[in-house]
Coordinates of C-alpha atoms in Angstrom, one line a residue:
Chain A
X187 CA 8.2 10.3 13.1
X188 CA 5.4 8.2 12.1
X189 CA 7.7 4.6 11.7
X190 CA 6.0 1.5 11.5
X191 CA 8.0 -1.6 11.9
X192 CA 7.3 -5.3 11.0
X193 CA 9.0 -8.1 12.2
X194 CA 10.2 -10.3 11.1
X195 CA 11.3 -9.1 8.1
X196 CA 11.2 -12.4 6.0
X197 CA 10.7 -16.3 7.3
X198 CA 10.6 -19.5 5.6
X199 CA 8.5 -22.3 7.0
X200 CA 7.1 -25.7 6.0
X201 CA 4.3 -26.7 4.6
X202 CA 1.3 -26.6 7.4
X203 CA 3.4 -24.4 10.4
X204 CA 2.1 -21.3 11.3
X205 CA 3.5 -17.9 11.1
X206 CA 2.7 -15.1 13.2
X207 CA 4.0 -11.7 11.9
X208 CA 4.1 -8.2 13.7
X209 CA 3.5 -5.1 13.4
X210 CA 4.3 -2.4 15.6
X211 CA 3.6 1.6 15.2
X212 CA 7.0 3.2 16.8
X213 CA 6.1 6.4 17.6
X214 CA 2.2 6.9 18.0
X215 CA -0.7 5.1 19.0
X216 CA -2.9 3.8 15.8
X217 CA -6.5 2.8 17.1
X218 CA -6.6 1.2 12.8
X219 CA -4.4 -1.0 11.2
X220 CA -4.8 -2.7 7.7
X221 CA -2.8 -6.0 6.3
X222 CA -2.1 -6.1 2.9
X223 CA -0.6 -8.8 0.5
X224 CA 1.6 -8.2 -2.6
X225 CA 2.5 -10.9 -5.0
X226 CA 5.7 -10.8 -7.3
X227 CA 5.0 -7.7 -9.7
X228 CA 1.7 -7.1 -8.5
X229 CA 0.0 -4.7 -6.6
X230 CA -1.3 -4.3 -3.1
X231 CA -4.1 -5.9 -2.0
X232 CA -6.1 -5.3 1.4
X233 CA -6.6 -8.2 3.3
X234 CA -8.4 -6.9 6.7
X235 CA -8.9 -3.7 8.6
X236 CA -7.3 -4.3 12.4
X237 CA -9.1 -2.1 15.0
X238 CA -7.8 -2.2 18.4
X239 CA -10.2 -4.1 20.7
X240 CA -12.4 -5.7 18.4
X241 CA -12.6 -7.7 15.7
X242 CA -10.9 -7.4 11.9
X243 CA -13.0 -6.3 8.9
X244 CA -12.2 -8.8 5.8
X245 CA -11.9 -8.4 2.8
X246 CA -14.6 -10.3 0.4
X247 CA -12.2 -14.1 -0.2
X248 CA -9.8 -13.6 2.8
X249 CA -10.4 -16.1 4.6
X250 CA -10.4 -14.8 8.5
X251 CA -9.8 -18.5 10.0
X252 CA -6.7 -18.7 7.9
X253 CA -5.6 -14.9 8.4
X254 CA -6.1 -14.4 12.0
X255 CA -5.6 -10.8 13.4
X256 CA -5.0 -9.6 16.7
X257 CA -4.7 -5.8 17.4
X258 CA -4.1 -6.1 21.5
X259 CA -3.1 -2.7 22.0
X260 CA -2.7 0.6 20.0
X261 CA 0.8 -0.1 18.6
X262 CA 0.6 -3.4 17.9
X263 CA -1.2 -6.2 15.4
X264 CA -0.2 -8.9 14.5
X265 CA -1.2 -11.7 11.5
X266 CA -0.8 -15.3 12.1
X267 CA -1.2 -17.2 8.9
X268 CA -2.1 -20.3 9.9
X269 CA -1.5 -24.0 8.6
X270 CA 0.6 -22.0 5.3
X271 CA 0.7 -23.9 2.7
X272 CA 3.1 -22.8 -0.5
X273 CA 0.3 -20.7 -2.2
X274 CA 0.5 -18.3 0.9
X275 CA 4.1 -17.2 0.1
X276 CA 3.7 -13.3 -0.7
X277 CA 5.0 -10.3 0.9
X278 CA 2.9 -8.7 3.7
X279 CA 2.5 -5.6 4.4
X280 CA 0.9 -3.7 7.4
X281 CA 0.0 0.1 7.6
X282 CA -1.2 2.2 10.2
X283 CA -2.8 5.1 11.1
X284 CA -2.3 8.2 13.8
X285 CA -5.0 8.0 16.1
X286 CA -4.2 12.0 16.7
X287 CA -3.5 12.2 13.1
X288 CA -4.9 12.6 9.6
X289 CA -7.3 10.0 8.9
X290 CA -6.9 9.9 5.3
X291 CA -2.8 9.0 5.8
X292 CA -1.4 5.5 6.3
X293 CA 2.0 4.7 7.1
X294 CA 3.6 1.4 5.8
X295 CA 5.6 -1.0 7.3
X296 CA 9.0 -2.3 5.4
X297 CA 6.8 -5.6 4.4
X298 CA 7.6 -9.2 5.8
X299 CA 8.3 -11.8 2.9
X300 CA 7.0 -15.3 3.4
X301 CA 8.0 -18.4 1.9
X302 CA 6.2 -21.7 2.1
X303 CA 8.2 -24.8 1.2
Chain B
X289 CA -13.2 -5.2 -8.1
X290 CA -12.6 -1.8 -7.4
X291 CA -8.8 -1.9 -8.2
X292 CA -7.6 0.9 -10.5
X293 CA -5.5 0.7 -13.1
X294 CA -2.7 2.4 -13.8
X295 CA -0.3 2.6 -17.8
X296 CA 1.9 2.4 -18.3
X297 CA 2.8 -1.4 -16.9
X298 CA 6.6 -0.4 -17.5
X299 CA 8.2 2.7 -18.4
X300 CA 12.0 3.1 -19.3
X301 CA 13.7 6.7 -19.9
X302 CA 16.9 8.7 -19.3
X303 CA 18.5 10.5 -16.9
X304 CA 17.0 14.1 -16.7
X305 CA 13.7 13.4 -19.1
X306 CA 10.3 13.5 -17.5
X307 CA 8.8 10.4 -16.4
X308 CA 4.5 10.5 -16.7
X309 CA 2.1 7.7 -15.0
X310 CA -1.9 7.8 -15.5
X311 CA -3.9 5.8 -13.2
X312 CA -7.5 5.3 -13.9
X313 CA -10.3 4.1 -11.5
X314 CA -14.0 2.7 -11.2
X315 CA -16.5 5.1 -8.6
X316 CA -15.7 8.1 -7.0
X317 CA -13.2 8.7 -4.4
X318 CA -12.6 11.2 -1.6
X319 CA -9.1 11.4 -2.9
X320 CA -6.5 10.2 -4.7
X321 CA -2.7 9.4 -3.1
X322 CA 0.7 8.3 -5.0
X323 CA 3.1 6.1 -3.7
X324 CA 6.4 4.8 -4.7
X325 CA 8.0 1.4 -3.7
X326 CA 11.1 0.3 -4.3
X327 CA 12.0 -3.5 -4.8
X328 CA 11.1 -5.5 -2.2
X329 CA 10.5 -2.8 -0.1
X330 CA 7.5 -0.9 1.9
X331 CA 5.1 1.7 0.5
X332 CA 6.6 5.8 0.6
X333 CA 3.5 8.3 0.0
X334 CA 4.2 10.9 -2.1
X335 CA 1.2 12.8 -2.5
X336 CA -2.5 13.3 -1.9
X337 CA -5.1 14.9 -4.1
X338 CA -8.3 15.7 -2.8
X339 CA -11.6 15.1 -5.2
X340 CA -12.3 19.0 -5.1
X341 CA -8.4 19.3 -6.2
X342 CA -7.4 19.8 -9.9
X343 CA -3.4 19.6 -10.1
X344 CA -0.7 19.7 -7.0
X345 CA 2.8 19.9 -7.0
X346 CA 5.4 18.6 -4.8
X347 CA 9.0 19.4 -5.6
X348 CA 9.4 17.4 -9.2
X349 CA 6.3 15.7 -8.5
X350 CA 2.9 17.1 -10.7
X351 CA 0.0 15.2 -10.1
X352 CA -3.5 15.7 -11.8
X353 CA -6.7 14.8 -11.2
X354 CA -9.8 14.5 -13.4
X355 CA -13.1 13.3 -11.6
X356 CA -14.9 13.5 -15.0
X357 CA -12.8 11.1 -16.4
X358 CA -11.8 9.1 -13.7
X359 CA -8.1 9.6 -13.9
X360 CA -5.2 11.1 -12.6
X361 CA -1.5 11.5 -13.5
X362 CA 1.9 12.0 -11.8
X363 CA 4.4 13.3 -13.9
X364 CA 8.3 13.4 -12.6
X365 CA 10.4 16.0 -14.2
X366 CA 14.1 15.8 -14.3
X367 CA 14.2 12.6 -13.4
X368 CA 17.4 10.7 -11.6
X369 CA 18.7 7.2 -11.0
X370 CA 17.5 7.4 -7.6
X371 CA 14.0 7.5 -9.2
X372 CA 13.7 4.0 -10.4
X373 CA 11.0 2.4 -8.5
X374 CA 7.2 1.3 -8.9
X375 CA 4.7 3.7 -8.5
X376 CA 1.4 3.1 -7.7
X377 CA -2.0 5.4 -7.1
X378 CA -4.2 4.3 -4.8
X379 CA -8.2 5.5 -4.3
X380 CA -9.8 5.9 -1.3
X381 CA -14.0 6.0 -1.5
X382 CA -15.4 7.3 1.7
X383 CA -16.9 5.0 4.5
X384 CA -16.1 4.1 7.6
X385 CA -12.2 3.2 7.3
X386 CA -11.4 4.8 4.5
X387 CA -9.4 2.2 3.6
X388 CA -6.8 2.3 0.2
X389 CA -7.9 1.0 -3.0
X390 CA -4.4 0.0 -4.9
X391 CA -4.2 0.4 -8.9
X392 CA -1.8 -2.1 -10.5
X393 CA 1.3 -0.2 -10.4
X394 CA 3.7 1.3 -13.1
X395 CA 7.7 0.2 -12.6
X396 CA 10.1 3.5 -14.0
X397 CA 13.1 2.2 -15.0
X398 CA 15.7 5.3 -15.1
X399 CA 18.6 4.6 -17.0
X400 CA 21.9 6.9 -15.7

């Protein structure tokens, strides 16, 4: 129990496309969601907080008209990073939480790697 | 920044010898979790510690936790192979979200 799934897994665009990646909880409803980015050999860092039906919490320097988040419904959010440029190329990763479970748990998505050429 | 940190950067050891990280942080937390990631891959959690907690155990896993000194530890015993991976603690501080604070990781290099 308690998958979360991201999709797609990894995509490589050009230089001003956008890229919408998802993220889906499989097997329970998740009324919070949070996006993370990882650069090579570094650690996580929190991006945004989704909540479902109302607007992301960002993090101080994310920019939220460059990372835009949806969370539609309570097993999906998605991030669109939009006009990417080769800085943005990092691996994302989404985590959710139960609705009907502990608060203090996240479960983590297998990550989507992004490359900007 | 509120990021932890966590020594040491890189650790290397044999088959069977116990493997220990320390992770340090800035303000107090509600609790303390361990995950493990392996390359290019998502976040596993191993653990929780709760701030009223001293030491819990987990199989081969032994973590600590020292509010007074603003660190914890997770020690591996017996360590395998199959262990090679980056660790990393992670602090969460109360509030609304109780969102996860990541410390900088420590990659454990088990040599067969």
């Amino acid at each position: 129990g308690a998958v979360v799934s991201q999709h797609p897994s990894w995509v490589i665009c050009k230089s001003g496309t956008s890229v919408k990646i998802e993220c889906r909880s499989l097997d329970f409803q998740a009324t919070t969601m949070f996006w993370y980015r990882q650069f090579p050999k570094q650690s996580l860092m929190l991006m945004a907080t989704s909540n479902e039906g109302s607007k992301a919490t960002y993090e101080q320097g994310v920019e939220k008209d460059k990372f835009l988040i949806n969370h539609a419904s309570l097993t999906l959010s998605t991030l669109t990073v939009t006009s990417a440029h080769p800085e943005d190329s990092s691996f994302y990763i989404c985590s959710a939480r139960d609705r009907q479970g502990s608060q203090e748990t996240q479960y983590f998505g297998p990550g989507t790697r992004l490359l900007v050429l | 920044s509120q990021q932890g940190e966590e020594d040491p950067q890189a650790l290397s050891i044999q088959e069977g010898e116990n493997a220990t990280m320390n992770c340090s942080y800035k303000t107090s937390i509600n609790n303390l979790q361990w995950y493990r990631q392996n390359s290019g891959r998502g976040l596993v959690h191993l653990i929780l510690i709760r701030s009223n907690e001293r030491e819990k155990h987990s199989g081969r896993l032994r973590v600590t936790l020292d509010t007074s000194k603003k660190s914890s530890s997770l020690l591996i015993t017996a360590s395998r192979a199959a262990d090679t991976a980056s660790y990393f603690c992670a602090t969460v501080h109360g509030g609304a979200t109780n969102k996860l604070i990541f410390g900088t990781g420590t990659l454990l290099a088990v040599q067969p």
